[in-house]
GROMACS .gro file of C-alpha atoms in nm:
model
  506
    1MET     CA    1  11.142 -15.036  10.831
    2ARG     CA    2  10.789 -15.140  10.736
    3ARG     CA    3  10.822 -15.456  10.942
    4ALA     CA    4  10.938 -15.258  11.243
    5HIS     CA    5  10.648 -15.020  11.190
    6HIS     CA    6  10.402 -15.308  11.184
    7VAL     CA    7  10.554 -15.452  11.501
    8LEU     CA    8  10.520 -15.112  11.667
    9ILE     CA    9  10.153 -15.089  11.565
   10CYS     CA   10  10.091 -15.438  11.706
   11VAL     CA   11  10.262 -15.348  12.033
   12VAL     CA   12  10.072 -15.021  12.067
   13THR     CA   13   9.741 -15.186  11.975
   14SER     CA   14   9.798 -15.462  12.229
   15ALA     CA   15   9.887 -15.210  12.497
   16VAL     CA   16   9.576 -15.003  12.423
   17PHE     CA   17   9.361 -15.315  12.429
   18ALA     CA   18   9.509 -15.417  12.765
   19ILE     CA   19   9.441 -15.068  12.902
   20LEU     CA   20   9.087 -15.086  12.769
   21VAL     CA   21   9.026 -15.422  12.936
   22SER     CA   22   9.168 -15.282  13.259
   23ILE     CA   23   8.939 -14.979  13.240
   24PHE     CA   24   8.633 -15.195  13.172
   25TYR     CA   25   8.719 -15.422  13.464
   26ARG     CA   26   8.773 -15.128  13.696
   27ASN     CA   27   8.446 -14.973  13.582
   28TYR     CA   28   8.269 -15.301  13.643
   29SER     CA   29   8.415 -15.337  13.992
   30THR     CA   30   8.313 -14.980  14.074
   31SER     CA   31   7.967 -14.999  13.919
   32ILE     CA   32   7.807 -14.973  14.262
   33ALA     CA   33   7.993 -14.646  14.317
   34VAL     CA   34   7.867 -14.524  13.982
   35ILE     CA   35   7.511 -14.611  14.079
   36ASN     CA   36   7.554 -14.429  14.408
   37SER     CA   37   7.678 -14.128  14.215
   38ASP     CA   38   7.372 -14.144  13.993
   39TYR     CA   39   7.158 -14.174  14.301
   40GLU     CA   40   7.321 -13.864  14.444
   41THR     CA   41   7.239 -13.686  14.121
   42LYS     CA   42   6.875 -13.776  14.172
   43HIS     CA   43   6.903 -13.642  14.525
   44ALA     CA   44   7.044 -13.320  14.384
   45MET     CA   45   6.738 -13.292  14.160
   46VAL     CA   46   6.513 -13.336  14.461
   47GLU     CA   47   6.709 -13.076  14.654
   48GLU     CA   48   6.691 -12.834  14.364
   49SER     CA   49   6.317 -12.882  14.361
   50VAL     CA   50   6.303 -12.807  14.731
   51TYR     CA   51   6.498 -12.491  14.673
   52SER     CA   52   6.267 -12.396  14.390
   53ALA     CA   53   5.967 -12.457  14.608
   54LEU     CA   54   6.113 -12.238  14.881
   55GLN     CA   55   6.191 -11.964  14.634
   56TYR     CA   56   5.846 -11.977  14.481
   57ALA     CA   57   5.702 -11.953  14.830
   58ASP     CA   58   5.830 -11.598  14.840
   59LEU     CA   59   5.524 -11.448  14.676
   60THR     CA   60   5.646 -11.095  14.695
   61GLY     CA   61   5.959 -11.196  14.507
   62MET     CA   62   5.750 -11.363  14.241
   63ILE     CA   63   5.544 -11.049  14.195
   64ALA     CA   64   5.859 -10.838  14.173
   65GLU     CA   65   6.013 -11.072  13.916
   66SER     CA   66   5.694 -11.068  13.712
   67GLN     CA   67   5.684 -10.689  13.711
   68LEU     CA   68   6.053 -10.668  13.622
   69THR     CA   69   6.015 -10.918  13.339
   70ARG     CA   70   5.736 -10.723  13.176
   71SER     CA   71   5.920 -10.392  13.195
   72MET     CA   72   6.253 -10.541  13.090
   73GLU     CA   73   6.099 -10.710  12.787
   74MET     CA   74   5.922 -10.389  12.689
   75TYR     CA   75   6.237 -10.178  12.720
   76SER     CA   76   6.442 -10.444  12.541
   77GLN     CA   77   6.199 -10.427  12.249
   78VAL     CA   78   6.241 -10.049  12.243
   79MET     CA   79   6.620 -10.095  12.213
   80LEU     CA   80   6.568 -10.358  11.944
   81ASP     CA   81   6.348 -10.120  11.744
   82LYS     CA   82   6.609  -9.847  11.784
   83TYR     CA   83   6.874 -10.084  11.655
   84GLY     CA   84   6.662 -10.150  11.349
   85GLN     CA   85   6.657  -9.775  11.282
   86ASN     CA   86   7.018  -9.704  11.381
   87PRO     CA   87   7.252 -10.006  11.413
   88ASP     CA   88   7.547  -9.781  11.508
   89VAL     CA   89   7.521  -9.834  11.883
   90TYR     CA   90   7.812  -9.600  11.949
   91THR     CA   91   7.588  -9.306  11.853
   92TRP     CA   92   7.316  -9.397  12.102
   93ASP     CA   93   7.244  -9.159  12.391
   94LEU     CA   94   7.224  -9.413  12.673
   95ASP     CA   95   7.166  -9.151  12.942
   96ALA     CA   96   6.854  -9.025  12.767
   97MET     CA   97   6.743  -9.381  12.710
   98GLN     CA   98   6.797  -9.465  13.079
   99LYS     CA   99   6.561  -9.186  13.178
  100GLN     CA  100   6.303  -9.331  12.940
  101PHE     CA  101   6.361  -9.676  13.095
  102ASP     CA  102   6.280  -9.570  13.450
  103GLY     CA  103   6.645  -9.578  13.562
  104TYR     CA  104   6.737  -9.927  13.436
  105GLU     CA  105   7.111  -9.971  13.375
  106ILE     CA  106   7.183 -10.032  13.005
  107TYR     CA  107   7.465 -10.245  12.864
  108VAL     CA  108   7.577 -10.321  12.508
  109ILE     CA  109   7.792 -10.635  12.474
  110ASP     CA  110   7.981 -10.706  12.149
  111ARG     CA  111   8.078 -11.036  11.987
  112ASN     CA  112   8.395 -11.046  12.198
  113LEU     CA  113   8.169 -11.053  12.506
  114LYS     CA  114   8.297 -10.714  12.616
  115VAL     CA  115   8.082 -10.433  12.756
  116ILE     CA  116   8.145 -10.155  12.502
  117MET     CA  117   7.875  -9.914  12.621
  118THR     CA  118   7.687  -9.882  12.950
  119THR     CA  119   7.521  -9.635  13.181
  120PHE     CA  120   7.697  -9.807  13.471
  121GLU     CA  121   8.051  -9.677  13.433
  122ALA     CA  122   8.201  -9.934  13.672
  123ASP     CA  123   8.111 -10.210  13.424
  124LEU     CA  124   8.245 -10.034  13.113
  125GLY     CA  125   8.507 -10.255  12.948
  126LEU     CA  126   8.403 -10.559  13.152
  127ASP     CA  127   8.518 -10.869  12.960
  128PHE     CA  128   8.310 -11.183  13.014
  129SER     CA  129   8.529 -11.402  12.791
  130GLY     CA  130   8.746 -11.480  13.092
  131PHE     CA  131   8.458 -11.671  13.254
  132PRO     CA  132   8.416 -11.989  13.042
  133ALA     CA  133   8.078 -12.110  13.165
  134PHE     CA  134   7.916 -11.764  13.169
  135SER     CA  135   8.072 -11.670  12.834
  136ARG     CA  136   7.922 -11.983  12.677
  137LEU     CA  137   7.582 -11.883  12.815
  138LEU     CA  138   7.616 -11.527  12.681
  139ARG     CA  139   7.729 -11.658  12.344
  140SER     CA  140   7.426 -11.885  12.317
  141ARG     CA  141   7.198 -11.593  12.406
  142MET     CA  142   7.368 -11.368  12.151
  143ASP     CA  143   7.323 -11.635  11.884
  144GLY     CA  144   6.959 -11.684  11.980
  145ASP     CA  145   6.657 -11.480  11.888
  146THR     CA  146   6.457 -11.448  12.209
  147PHE     CA  147   6.443 -11.228  12.516
  148VAL     CA  148   6.590 -11.388  12.831
  149ALA     CA  149   6.570 -11.263  13.188
  150ASP     CA  150   6.787 -11.411  13.464
  151ARG     CA  151   6.662 -11.480  13.812
  152LEU     CA  152   6.778 -11.264  14.100
  153ASP     CA  153   7.154 -11.273  14.132
  154SER     CA  154   7.447 -11.085  14.284
  155SER     CA  155   7.644 -10.828  14.088
  156THR     CA  156   7.997 -10.944  14.001
  157LEU     CA  157   8.134 -10.607  14.114
  158THR     CA  158   7.912 -10.478  14.395
  159GLY     CA  159   7.764 -10.799  14.538
  160GLU     CA  160   7.422 -10.631  14.550
  161LEU     CA  161   7.108 -10.817  14.454
  162MET     CA  162   7.061 -10.758  14.082
  163ARG     CA  163   6.852 -10.882  13.794
  164TYR     CA  164   6.959 -10.883  13.429
  165SER     CA  165   6.787 -10.941  13.097
  166TYR     CA  166   6.929 -11.004  12.750
  167MET     CA  167   6.804 -10.940  12.397
  168PRO     CA  168   7.018 -11.032  12.091
  169THR     CA  169   7.019 -10.805  11.786
  170PRO     CA  170   6.883 -10.969  11.469
  171ASP     CA  171   7.231 -10.973  11.310
  172HIS     CA  172   7.377 -11.128  11.631
  173ARG     CA  173   7.644 -10.859  11.654
  174TYR     CA  174   7.542 -10.734  11.995
  175LEU     CA  175   7.364 -10.843  12.310
  176LEU     CA  176   7.144 -10.570  12.459
  177GLU     CA  177   7.138 -10.602  12.836
  178LEU     CA  178   6.931 -10.437  13.108
  179GLY     CA  179   7.014 -10.442  13.479
  180VAL     CA  180   6.826 -10.338  13.789
  181ASN     CA  181   6.922 -10.323  14.155
  182VAL     CA  182   6.635 -10.524  14.303
  183GLY     CA  183   6.723 -10.445  14.661
  184LYS     CA  184   6.697 -10.072  14.600
  185ARG     CA  185   6.390 -10.094  14.381
  186PHE     CA  186   6.195 -10.325  14.616
  187PRO     CA  187   6.315 -10.262  14.975
  188GLU     CA  188   5.981 -10.385  15.102
  189LEU     CA  189   6.062 -10.747  15.006
  190SER     CA  190   5.997 -10.956  15.314
  191ASN     CA  191   5.974 -11.315  15.412
  192LEU     CA  192   5.664 -11.526  15.386
  193SER     CA  193   5.589 -11.863  15.545
  194VAL     CA  194   5.730 -12.159  15.352
  195PHE     CA  195   5.601 -12.436  15.571
  196SER     CA  196   5.301 -12.506  15.349
  197ILE     CA  197   5.524 -12.658  15.081
  198ALA     CA  198   5.637 -12.956  15.294
  199ASP     CA  199   5.314 -13.156  15.247
  200ASN     CA  200   5.354 -13.183  14.871
  201LEU     CA  201   5.719 -13.282  14.837
  202THR     CA  202   5.699 -13.645  14.956
  203ASP     CA  203   5.417 -13.713  14.709
  204GLN     CA  204   5.629 -13.587  14.419
  205TYR     CA  205   5.942 -13.803  14.474
  206GLU     CA  206   5.933 -14.177  14.520
  207ASP     CA  207   6.250 -14.207  14.728
  208LEU     CA  208   6.185 -13.903  14.945
  209GLU     CA  209   6.038 -14.031  15.269
  210ALA     CA  210   6.012 -13.711  15.472
  211VAL     CA  211   6.080 -13.338  15.456
  212THR     CA  212   6.140 -13.131  15.767
  213ILE     CA  213   6.197 -12.755  15.774
  214PHE     CA  214   6.376 -12.615  16.078
  215LYS     CA  215   6.313 -12.254  16.181
  216PHE     CA  216   6.546 -12.092  16.431
  217ASN     CA  217   6.594 -11.771  16.621
  218GLU     CA  218   6.868 -11.513  16.584
  219ASP     CA  219   7.143 -11.698  16.771
  220GLY     CA  220   7.025 -12.050  16.686
  221SER     CA  221   6.951 -12.140  17.047
  222SER     CA  222   6.586 -12.209  16.976
  223ILE     CA  223   6.501 -12.445  16.691
  224GLY     CA  224   6.160 -12.570  16.584
  225ALA     CA  225   6.086 -12.847  16.333
  226PHE     CA  226   5.800 -12.836  16.089
  227GLY     CA  227   5.773 -13.154  15.884
  228THR     CA  228   5.563 -13.414  15.710
  229VAL     CA  229   5.575 -13.790  15.763
  230ASP     CA  230   5.332 -14.027  15.591
  231GLY     CA  231   5.121 -13.733  15.482
  232LYS     CA  232   5.093 -13.589  15.834
  233THR     CA  233   5.236 -13.256  15.937
  234ASP     CA  234   5.387 -13.172  16.270
  235TYR     CA  235   5.566 -12.887  16.445
  236ASP     CA  236   5.809 -12.983  16.719
  237THR     CA  237   6.038 -12.772  16.935
  238GLU     CA  238   6.171 -13.062  17.139
  239LEU     CA  239   6.468 -13.183  16.939
  240GLN     CA  240   6.731 -13.433  17.040
  241ALA     CA  241   7.055 -13.271  17.152
  242ASP     CA  242   7.271 -13.429  16.883
  243GLU     CA  243   7.035 -13.318  16.605
  244LYS     CA  244   7.018 -12.968  16.751
  245LEU     CA  245   7.398 -12.947  16.750
  246LEU     CA  246   7.407 -13.074  16.392
  247ILE     CA  247   7.161 -12.807  16.277
  248GLN     CA  248   7.359 -12.536  16.455
  249ARG     CA  249   7.669 -12.660  16.270
  250VAL     CA  250   7.488 -12.632  15.938
  251ILE     CA  251   7.384 -12.275  16.022
  252THR     CA  252   7.735 -12.175  16.124
  253SER     CA  253   7.914 -12.334  15.827
  254ASN     CA  254   7.640 -12.275  15.568
  255GLU     CA  255   7.731 -12.617  15.428
  256GLN     CA  256   7.526 -12.930  15.370
  257VAL     CA  257   7.565 -13.220  15.615
  258GLU     CA  258   7.473 -13.581  15.541
  259THR     CA  259   7.412 -13.865  15.785
  260VAL     CA  260   7.336 -14.233  15.724
  261SER     CA  261   7.153 -14.456  15.971
  262ASP     CA  262   6.968 -14.789  15.990
  263ASP     CA  263   6.625 -14.836  16.134
  264ALA     CA  264   6.492 -15.145  16.306
  265ALA     CA  265   6.428 -15.317  15.974
  266SER     CA  266   6.792 -15.260  15.874
  267ILE     CA  267   6.688 -15.035  15.588
  268ARG     CA  268   6.939 -14.762  15.526
  269LYS     CA  269   6.816 -14.407  15.562
  270THR     CA  270   7.004 -14.108  15.426
  271CYS     CA  271   6.940 -13.772  15.587
  272LYS     CA  272   7.061 -13.450  15.430
  273TYR     CA  273   7.058 -13.122  15.617
  274ILE     CA  274   7.063 -12.838  15.366
  275PRO     CA  275   7.107 -12.471  15.458
  276TYR     CA  276   6.875 -12.218  15.297
  277LEU     CA  277   7.019 -11.903  15.446
  278LYS     CA  278   6.955 -11.540  15.359
  279TYR     CA  279   7.186 -11.253  15.447
  280HIS     CA  280   7.146 -10.878  15.488
  281ASP     CA  281   7.353 -10.633  15.286
  282ASN     CA  282   7.585 -10.596  15.584
  283GLY     CA  283   7.662 -10.968  15.575
  284HIS     CA  284   7.463 -11.057  15.885
  285LEU     CA  285   7.234 -11.356  15.873
  286ASN     CA  286   6.871 -11.274  15.791
  287TRP     CA  287   6.751 -11.543  16.030
  288TRP     CA  288   6.382 -11.468  15.985
  289ASN     CA  289   6.398 -11.567  15.618
  290SER     CA  290   6.645 -11.854  15.669
  291TYR     CA  291   6.583 -12.225  15.716
  292VAL     CA  292   6.755 -12.561  15.745
  293ILE     CA  293   6.588 -12.837  15.543
  294ARG     CA  294   6.613 -13.205  15.633
  295LEU     CA  295   6.542 -13.454  15.356
  296VAL     CA  296   6.508 -13.821  15.453
  297TYR     CA  297   6.560 -14.070  15.168
  298ASP     CA  298   6.451 -14.431  15.180
  299ASP     CA  299   6.745 -14.606  15.014
  300SER     CA  300   6.543 -14.921  14.946
  301VAL     CA  301   6.429 -14.745  14.631
  302MET     CA  302   6.787 -14.767  14.513
  303VAL     CA  303   6.784 -15.149  14.504
  304GLY     CA  304   6.573 -15.161  14.191
  305GLU     CA  305   6.782 -14.883  14.041
  306VAL     CA  306   7.097 -15.085  14.111
  307ARG     CA  307   6.965 -15.373  13.905
  308ARG     CA  308   6.856 -15.150  13.619
  309GLN     CA  309   7.177 -14.952  13.626
  310ASP     CA  310   7.384 -15.271  13.621
  311VAL     CA  311   7.225 -15.377  13.293
  312ARG     CA  312   7.262 -15.029  13.149
  313PHE     CA  313   7.623 -15.022  13.259
  314TRP     CA  314   7.719 -15.336  13.070
  315HIS     CA  315   7.527 -15.224  12.764
  316SER     CA  316   7.710 -14.894  12.781
  317MET     CA  317   8.046 -15.069  12.813
  318GLY     CA  318   7.969 -15.277  12.507
  319LEU     CA  319   7.873 -14.969  12.310
  320ILE     CA  320   8.183 -14.783  12.426
  321ALA     CA  321   8.401 -15.079  12.326
  322LEU     CA  322   8.243 -15.087  11.980
  323LEU     CA  323   8.287 -14.715  11.936
  324TYR     CA  324   8.646 -14.740  12.051
  325VAL     CA  325   8.727 -15.014  11.801
  326CYS     CA  326   8.572 -14.809  11.523
  327PHE     CA  327   8.760 -14.501  11.636
  328LEU     CA  328   9.088 -14.694  11.656
  329PHE     CA  329   9.034 -14.836  11.309
  330ILE     CA  330   8.972 -14.488  11.167
  331ILE     CA  331   9.278 -14.346  11.342
  332LEU     CA  332   9.505 -14.625  11.218
  333THR     CA  333   9.368 -14.584  10.866
  334LEU     CA  334   9.429 -14.211  10.874
  335LEU     CA  335   9.777 -14.262  11.017
  336ARG     CA  336   9.864 -14.507  10.741
  337LYS     CA  337   9.739 -14.266  10.478
  338SER     CA  338   9.923 -13.979  10.642
  339GLU     CA  339  10.243 -14.183  10.656
  340ALA     CA  340  10.206 -14.279  10.292
  341MET     CA  341  10.161 -13.916  10.196
  342ALA     CA  342  10.454 -13.805  10.411
  343TYR     CA  343  10.707 -14.069  10.308
  344ARG     CA  344  10.596 -14.206   9.971
  345ASP     CA  345  10.622 -14.070   9.619
  346PRO     CA  346  10.262 -14.050   9.495
  347LEU     CA  347  10.351 -14.151   9.137
  348THR     CA  348  10.573 -14.456   9.191
  349ASN     CA  349  10.494 -14.539   9.557
  350LEU     CA  350  10.870 -14.544   9.617
  351ALA     CA  351  11.024 -14.382   9.921
  352ASN     CA  352  11.045 -14.004   9.880
  353ARG     CA  353  11.337 -13.781   9.970
  354ALA     CA  354  11.230 -13.742  10.334
  355LEU     CA  355  11.208 -14.117  10.393
  356PHE     CA  356  11.529 -14.189  10.200
  357GLU     CA  357  11.726 -13.934  10.401
  358ARG     CA  358  11.588 -14.074  10.725
  359LEU     CA  359  11.681 -14.431  10.628
  360LEU     CA  360  12.024 -14.319  10.511
  361ASP     CA  361  12.079 -14.143  10.842
  362ASN     CA  362  11.983 -14.461  11.031
  363GLN     CA  363  12.203 -14.682  10.814
  364THR     CA  364  12.511 -14.459  10.843
  365ALA     CA  365  12.467 -14.449  11.220
  366ALA     CA  366  12.449 -14.830  11.227
  367SER     CA  367  12.750 -14.864  10.993
  368LYS     CA  368  12.959 -14.639  11.218
  369LYS     CA  369  12.902 -14.891  11.498
  370ASN     CA  370  12.939 -15.221  11.310
  371GLY     CA  371  13.198 -15.109  11.051
  372ASN     CA  372  12.994 -15.219  10.748
  373LYS     CA  373  13.003 -15.035  10.419
  374LEU     CA  374  12.710 -14.892  10.230
  375ALA     CA  375  12.669 -14.714   9.900
  376VAL     CA  376  12.447 -14.439   9.765
  377LEU     CA  377  12.356 -14.449   9.396
  378PHE     CA  378  12.223 -14.136   9.224
  379VAL     CA  379  12.033 -14.233   8.905
  380ASP     CA  380  11.923 -13.992   8.633
  381LEU     CA  381  11.743 -14.095   8.311
  382ASN     CA  382  11.915 -13.958   8.002
  383ASP     CA  383  11.697 -13.779   7.748
  384PHE     CA  384  11.384 -13.835   7.955
  385LYS     CA  385  11.269 -13.488   7.859
  386GLU     CA  386  11.230 -13.605   7.498
  387VAL     CA  387  10.971 -13.863   7.609
  388ASN     CA  388  10.765 -13.593   7.778
  389ASP     CA  389  10.802 -13.356   7.483
  390THR     CA  390  10.715 -13.610   7.214
  391LEU     CA  391  10.470 -13.848   7.382
  392GLY     CA  392  10.334 -13.631   7.660
  393HIS     CA  393  10.369 -13.616   8.037
  394ALA     CA  394  10.121 -13.899   8.092
  395MET     CA  395  10.344 -14.132   7.896
  396GLY     CA  396  10.646 -14.001   8.085
  397ASP     CA  397  10.475 -14.075   8.418
  398ARG     CA  398  10.400 -14.433   8.314
  399LEU     CA  399  10.762 -14.474   8.202
  400LEU     CA  400  10.880 -14.358   8.545
  401GLN     CA  401  10.651 -14.614   8.705
  402SER     CA  402  10.800 -14.888   8.487
  403VAL     CA  403  11.154 -14.776   8.571
  404ALA     CA  404  11.070 -14.779   8.944
  405ALA     CA  405  10.930 -15.132   8.917
  406ARG     CA  406  11.235 -15.258   8.727
  407LEU     CA  407  11.477 -15.107   8.975
  408GLN     CA  408  11.299 -15.274   9.265
  409GLU     CA  409  11.288 -15.609   9.085
  410ASN     CA  410  11.667 -15.611   9.043
  411LEU     CA  411  11.769 -15.513   9.394
  412ARG     CA  412  11.771 -15.689   9.727
  413LYS     CA  413  11.473 -15.659   9.959
  414ASN     CA  414  11.676 -15.463  10.213
  415ASP     CA  415  11.795 -15.212   9.951
  416VAL     CA  416  11.600 -14.888   9.928
  417VAL     CA  417  11.489 -14.723   9.604
  418SER     CA  418  11.370 -14.365   9.619
  419ARG     CA  419  11.240 -14.111   9.370
  420LEU     CA  420  11.357 -13.762   9.452
  421GLY     CA  421  11.149 -13.597   9.181
  422GLY     CA  422  11.138 -13.570   8.804
  423ASP     CA  423  11.355 -13.847   8.655
  424GLU     CA  424  11.598 -13.867   8.950
  425PHE     CA  425  11.619 -14.178   9.165
  426THR     CA  426  11.844 -14.269   9.458
  427ILE     CA  427  11.935 -14.616   9.580
  428LEU     CA  428  12.073 -14.717   9.918
  429LEU     CA  429  12.282 -15.036   9.917
  430SER     CA  430  12.338 -15.143  10.276
  431ASP     CA  431  12.583 -15.400  10.412
  432ILE     CA  432  12.806 -15.424  10.102
  433ASP     CA  433  13.153 -15.579  10.110
  434SER     CA  434  13.341 -15.319   9.908
  435ALA     CA  435  13.321 -15.041   9.653
  436GLU     CA  436  13.360 -15.306   9.383
  437ASN     CA  437  13.042 -15.470   9.510
  438ALA     CA  438  12.859 -15.140   9.460
  439LEU     CA  439  13.001 -15.114   9.108
  440GLN     CA  440  12.878 -15.466   9.026
  441VAL     CA  441  12.525 -15.376   9.136
  442THR     CA  442  12.543 -15.056   8.934
  443GLN     CA  443  12.656 -15.239   8.621
  444LYS     CA  444  12.374 -15.488   8.669
  445LEU     CA  445  12.123 -15.204   8.689
  446ARG     CA  446  12.265 -15.043   8.379
  447GLY     CA  447  12.234 -15.379   8.205
  448VAL     CA  448  11.863 -15.413   8.280
  449PHE     CA  449  11.804 -15.083   8.102
  450GLN     CA  450  11.919 -15.246   7.776
  451THR     CA  451  11.576 -15.404   7.747
  452PRO     CA  452  11.326 -15.145   7.619
  453PHE     CA  453  11.027 -15.051   7.834
  454LEU     CA  454  10.689 -15.141   7.685
  455VAL     CA  455  10.450 -14.858   7.775
  456ASP     CA  456  10.103 -14.840   7.617
  457GLY     CA  457  10.224 -15.016   7.305
  458HIS     CA  458  10.539 -14.804   7.274
  459GLU     CA  459  10.888 -14.946   7.311
  460LEU     CA  460  11.083 -14.684   7.501
  461LYS     CA  461  11.455 -14.717   7.553
  462VAL     CA  462  11.626 -14.498   7.810
  463GLN     CA  463  11.973 -14.514   7.960
  464PRO     CA  464  12.065 -14.410   8.313
  465SER     CA  465  12.353 -14.201   8.437
  466ILE     CA  466  12.457 -14.335   8.776
  467GLY     CA  467  12.679 -14.174   9.036
  468ILE     CA  468  12.821 -14.373   9.326
  469SER     CA  469  12.945 -14.274   9.672
  470VAL     CA  470  13.060 -14.529   9.929
  471PHE     CA  471  13.055 -14.508  10.309
  472PRO     CA  472  13.304 -14.451  10.466
  473ASP     CA  473  13.542 -14.408  10.168
  474ASP     CA  474  13.369 -14.098  10.030
  475GLY     CA  475  13.227 -13.961  10.357
  476ILE     CA  476  13.061 -14.058  10.681
  477GLU     CA  477  12.774 -13.807  10.689
  478PRO     CA  478  12.450 -13.867  10.495
  479LYS     CA  479  12.445 -13.524  10.336
  480GLU     CA  480  12.805 -13.563  10.219
  481LEU     CA  481  12.730 -13.903  10.063
  482MET     CA  482  12.424 -13.764   9.885
  483ASN     CA  483  12.614 -13.464   9.749
  484LYS     CA  484  12.905 -13.675   9.624
  485ALA     CA  485  12.678 -13.929   9.459
  486ASP     CA  486  12.492 -13.643   9.291
  487THR     CA  487  12.816 -13.489   9.169
  488ALA     CA  488  12.936 -13.826   9.043
  489MET     CA  489  12.608 -13.869   8.854
  490TYR     CA  490  12.665 -13.542   8.669
  491HIS     CA  491  13.020 -13.656   8.588
  492ALA     CA  492  12.874 -13.980   8.449
  493LYS     CA  493  12.619 -13.786   8.245
  494ARG     CA  494  12.909 -13.593   8.083
  495ASN     CA  495  13.096 -13.920   8.022
  496ALA     CA  496  12.864 -14.064   7.763
  497LEU     CA  497  13.073 -14.382   7.723
  498SER     CA  498  13.035 -14.531   8.069
  499CYS     CA  499  12.747 -14.336   8.225
  500ILE     CA  500  12.881 -14.464   8.561
  501ALA     CA  501  13.109 -14.261   8.788
  502TYR     CA  502  13.254 -14.290   9.135
  503SER     CA  503  13.264 -13.997   9.368
  504GLU     CA  504  13.642 -14.040   9.398
  505LEU     CA  505  13.683 -13.956   9.027
  506GLN     CA  506  13.567 -13.596   9.085
   0.00000   0.00000   0.00000
């Protein structure tokens, strides 16, 4: 069994190693794709910066957010002070508090991320735990200790432009939330020119060659380009037909479009057309505050990144391989320990009952096919209790270890010795010729017990009572063989002359 287990481990380890080599090779062959992906991530960072710049260009929005932040933080501190005086939030009068807070909606979120109290009845009972990413964010805010205010966002229920702030209670039991309908509070929000930001973007990013902002009319029939190239700004209403159609497609789909082209020097240029569209409450496009942004990347910058990323890639693969080997070693070690605990007797390191029964089941199944006999021996040490009572359990344990060692020394390598518990042992004799063969082995074992056991300077002499059952004479099922060998052992224990009994004698 152990040999088969070792073979299995070798096979599995070899298979895993082959898979690992295959993965490394595939990763190596696709390293360019990985670098391109990393490059796209850098593009995303640039695009996020462009968005941020456009958003910050809306000065009125910035002022509104600043005003909201101050009032939200002040009102949140009021709620926090109230919690310090009365932590039973269920007794709070939120309606009175809302009047004090200039009409802000108030929410109390518990540890289960559920809205348990609110002035906005539609959100009462709202459970954020069903939204993994947002629930993780809320949980981190609840476990924090600072005031946090989100940027403008849409309500999950109404779709209206909202802003929310969060303040955790000191004991982290609740998250105190404020909400405000920004569209209703600041209807005067209007667009401002964003063209002034284009000059600065190309200086900030090495691989960004040009930024162009396209402004269009209500139906998209008239499009003007405001951009910067080599530090110079320009506004152009004469666009090529294909680019005009492309921009109109971006406006209609509200999705980013990417094109790749080569210039005269055969240097690849990547152009990304990104929609920055605003909509009215009725869903119609707010074309006056909407734009399409074209970012032109000089991909020659990527060449140096390819070389650097290639080195990093192979270093990473080496580190991953090392970590994998360490992980595999730990797993195999833990599996071996777990197997030893599950199938080995901790005192004698013999097979335990679970392993013995499994091996007996396998052997009987094999014997049913090949017609071989096998025998089960049930061994009990007579008067073992006297050793424990007179010399102590520690001495008894060492005697059991000596008995286990002697049994193994006098059996074949393919025979199985098991300790069921206490002073009871079982032995599986596989591939025997006859019942007489089992009796001969049993008599041999009884004979080896004639020599006393030397344990810590004490000569201890114990005699076994052994019961025998033979497959298929006494049964063909493992449980039946075990029961009959056990019964025969008790018969032998009563027969003090022989101390050996066959199942068939019962």
